[in-house]
Structure formats: structure tokens, C-alpha cells
């Protein structure tokens, strides 16, 4: 029996995907997504429900058009599934039922075509035309719905998607963006100079895609932390020979936390050691199941260097955007977000904005969170001056009275005086807020919220020294009682606590838990600035008991760790009878002879104990201050290396107050 995809039927009937899904559910037809296929009998039933009496049957017309289908030479089962409008999984299951054990990437022959023709009611004819390339393969998936507010306005129309490229360093994010820009960006003015303004407008098959040129999840989350949800779709780039890496997992968690649909680009497939199936397996462990395995995540094999599969990737981005039904009203007052800003010697303050609603015009007065502007000029991504910019359009604007932060939102105001007064008022409020710490959640507050009758959600970011410890922590935490409180691990990882971990915790109102790891200097400053609670542990039992006690409202007095000083090991000497001695330079605070000390290597604690000797030249000393060199001998520990960091600390007991 012939089949048709739901989104295709929606187009034929002039209905939205959502409306058609609701009709199918009312008819007790179970479907997973807009990309699922239904048989023509069901499609006719839907059409009878939707169409007026006497209107020609678009389903029957569609069936006639697709009755005979050409299959290029060298096509695989997956290719033929795409031609039939079904998923590769459906095609493979059909062949297995016919006794043919073939995978989705197997080449087709006459027997396979005969089986699929019979199963799906379409005549498949092998043509002499050769298969052109991976860009013609069809992939179906259902993107996750974003958490954005619905657009308002009486004249809503489709707008281009805004895409951010994310992934691990060296996996090809920049190479992919460069290839897309070089081949797909609209031509610049005479002279061929394209001005870099932080975003690129790409043309693909008559449609438009806007790429943010700042790759990586840190910039993505920085904008989220200011409440700006700019990205519509995230492309996750994963190298086929390396597989998932720590930053890949972080990118997945950041995109999920933002509710942004993910399209996976499995890059570097031209390399001999490439193993795309291993990447799919790793991604499935993070709940990104490829559609050919029965999931709903689009995964495209590409080579950013050679351009293989890039057209198909752009096609899938366009399809995902179509499923998201991105709309905006170009007639309302303009609103948008700053994605970059800088101070130019010749032009003054310059900012790059993306218009989200309305149409921005030269001469408009706009108000941001820290500044305002009367727009003197606007420059497109090709370097051309423009007078207007509609929804999803990136432009560089001149006329700012200050340099805004990335992620600041703006809107149009009527008068300059209104803009000035508003900026002065916001600056005053900011000064007042700086006096009061950001009200981020702590473990101590969880029981208080429970006592007040609310059901709090405890979000956690967990980092550990090794994978084994991480798995043990996760397993223990997830076993804790959750009747009165929700537990949600939004990110987990191995290695030092970084600024990215703190940033994610900040925007997600999470508590950071570290086991046998230390925060780097940037993470410490950021945690203090954002008011994020960071709790560090050396014993798993202590960590679990703290979380359990917080949930039960029985927290014992706090034993707070106070860092006295830090030093860097710059040389290691072998001393007869004494063994190895560290030549150190005190970089912060001071090192005391009687303090507890730990050695941190690449952000991970390798040893914790005490000093057996602290010397300045040949003299024993009680303390060495910042800026001075010293020698250290560690009690019963010899595995020291140049570059290790020595932390001196003391434990201070503080009474906890839950009132």
C-alpha cells in the first residue's frame, strides 16, 4: 500500500503540521512525529475530515504522481526508503520479514526492489542514472520543540532559521562554517569584500539560513544567561574518528537545557579511521537516537573540508526549521538581540544585532539594557549599506551611545528622552542589585522550600576526577528519595570545574558538585560573581549524605574550606635521604607550615595531606608569602611534577541556619 508523509499531506491540504497531528490523534491513529508516514487509506480518511465536499482528492493525485519511482544506480536501502517516503528502519524491517537480512547501507538489487515495491504499493524502476551523492539521501527526524515564546502580531509570516554550530574543539566547527560561507553566502558588492559582522546569511535552494559565526556552547550560554534565546537550531559537529568528547557532551546538555532542536553533523567521514556508527552509538547513550535506528535525531555524514554532505545538512536544517514553523510579524515595532559589540576608533560604538520581530529602519531609536541608539547607518553581512532589516536579519548598526553586552535585548522607543531616562534608571537598578548577591539556590534552601509547601527542583552539575567515580555518584544520587523534591542532573563530566560549568549552573539555577576536582581561577571568580554554590568533596559518602540531609532538613554544621594560598611547582630536586623536594613559587596568599595541603594536576586533585618541611633557602620557616620562592617536602608523597599546583587550606566550622 502506498504511503505519504504527514508534513507532505499537511502541505497538500493547506494545514499546519500541528493541526494534522491533532486530527490523526482524534482518529486514534498513533504517529510519532510530523515526519512519520501513513498509508493512503488513512490519508484519505484525514482528507475527508478536512476538505469540503466535492473538492478533488489531493491524496489520490499524490498517489498517481508517485506510482512509478526511479531508483538511481548504486542506491542503498536507505536511499530507496527516502524515495518511498519511509524511514530506513521501516524499509529494513520489511526486508527482514521477507527473509532478507540486509542493513540500511546495503546496495539494492532486483529482489530488494521487488520486495519494497510490493510492501509500499509503488513501482520501483532502476534507472541508468548514477546516484549523485549523499546530499540526495533522505533523512527524517523530529526536532525537539524549543521553549521560545510564541510570536505575536496580525501579519505573521515565515522567517529564516537562526543556527548555531557547536561541538568539541578541532572537530571542524570553523571549517564547516567557512565552507558554507564560501559556497553559499550571497555575493558581496563590487570588490568582493565580505564584511564579518558576527553572522552569515546563507542561501540554499531558494531559502535563507542565518548562521551565527561565534561557534561553541560558551557563547551560546552567555546569551542565554542574559535571557536571550536567539538560536532556533543547533548543529552539533562530531568528528567521525574521535567520537564524542567532553565539549561535545557539554554542547548537547547546553542545547537541551535551552530546548533547542539538534541536528548532528558527523564530520571528517573522508578519513580512513572514520567510524560514524560508533558516533551514533555514543550519541544514543545521551538520548540522541538516530532516525535510522528508530529515533528522531537527524544525523548527517559530512566532510567539511571537501564539502561532502553539506548540501544535505543544509536541507535538513531547512526541514527542521519548517517543522518548527518559525514565524514573525514584520509590521510590528522591531525587537531583537545584540550578538556582538565593540568600540571602533573611527566609528565609535558598533553593534551587531539580529532582528527577531518587526522591521528595523535607519533612523529608529532603540533601547537596550545598558545603552540606547539613534541608528545612523546599518550594514549587512555582505558589507552593503541597508535601510531596513526584517525578521531574522543580522545587521551592524552605528549610532550607539555605549557598548552593550552580547545577549542584550533591544526594542524601539518613540523619543530620545525616553531612551535616556530608561538607561539611567536601569543603571541605577544595576548598582542596587550589585549590593545584593544573586539569589541562586543552595542545598540549605531546599528543605526550607519544602517546608513552605512548594516542591523544589534540585538541579545539579556534577564533575568528577574519573569516569568510575562519576558513575558511582550518579547512581547514588539518583537513588535518593524524590517524593518531596525533584532531582535533575543537567550536566555531568570528568575533569576540572570550568567557567562553562558555572555558566550552565547559573542559567539553569543549579548547584555544582565536584568530587576530587578543583575549579580553575575563572570558575572561582564566575561562581562568586553569579552566586552559584560550588560544593567540593573528597569522600563520596560525605557528598551523598549532604544531599540526603538537605532533602531531609537535617544538615549538620557547615565545615567550610578556606584557601590560604597557592603555589606552583617550578622545579623538582632529588635530595639524598629526603627524596624529591619541590621548588615552588607562591602565586596567591601564603603557604603555612602547619596548614593542610593538596596537589592539583590539570584541575584534578592527585594528593591531599600535609607538609613535612617548608624552607626559604636552607632555613625552616613557618610561612612564605605571595611573590616569594620556597622549598616544600610533602609527607609520604613523592609523585610531584613541574607545573603542579599546591593549595594550602584550613577547615572552618560554621553553624548552619535554616530559619
GROMACS .gro file of C-alpha atoms in nm, residues 567-575 579-587 599 601 615 628-634 637-646:
model
   38
  567UNK     CA    1   5.195   2.791   4.484
  568UNK     CA    2   5.328   2.649   4.159
  569UNK     CA    3   5.593   2.377   4.147
  570UNK     CA    4   5.858   2.510   3.910
  571UNK     CA    5   6.138   2.260   3.973
  572UNK     CA    6   6.180   1.915   4.131
  573UNK     CA    7   6.508   1.831   4.310
  574UNK     CA    8   6.636   1.496   4.434
  575UNK     CA    9   6.789   1.526   4.781
  579UNK     CA   10   6.385   1.204   4.826
  580UNK     CA   11   6.211   1.457   4.600
  581UNK     CA   12   6.173   1.820   4.708
  582UNK     CA   13   5.964   2.078   4.523
  583UNK     CA   14   6.099   2.421   4.432
  584UNK     CA   15   5.791   2.644   4.440
  585UNK     CA   16   5.675   3.000   4.375
  586UNK     CA   17   5.385   3.132   4.585
  587UNK     CA   18   5.132   3.280   4.342
  599UNK     CA   19   4.844   1.886   4.494
  601UNK     CA   20   4.732   1.845   3.845
  615UNK     CA   21   6.208   2.616   5.365
  628UNK     CA   22   5.845   3.452   4.718
  629UNK     CA   23   6.012   3.122   4.634
  630UNK     CA   24   6.032   2.830   4.874
  631UNK     CA   25   6.107   2.459   4.902
  632UNK     CA   26   5.847   2.204   5.010
  633UNK     CA   27   5.874   1.846   5.125
  634UNK     CA   28   5.544   1.657   5.130
  637UNK     CA   29   5.439   1.167   4.890
  638UNK     CA   30   5.695   1.174   4.608
  639UNK     CA   31   5.492   1.185   4.284
  640UNK     CA   32   5.540   1.558   4.218
  641UNK     CA   33   5.592   1.722   3.880
  642UNK     CA   34   5.675   2.062   3.741
  643UNK     CA   35   5.355   2.259   3.678
  644UNK     CA   36   5.162   2.101   3.967
  645UNK     CA   37   4.969   2.347   4.184
  646UNK     CA   38   4.998   2.331   4.564
   0.00000   0.00000   0.00000
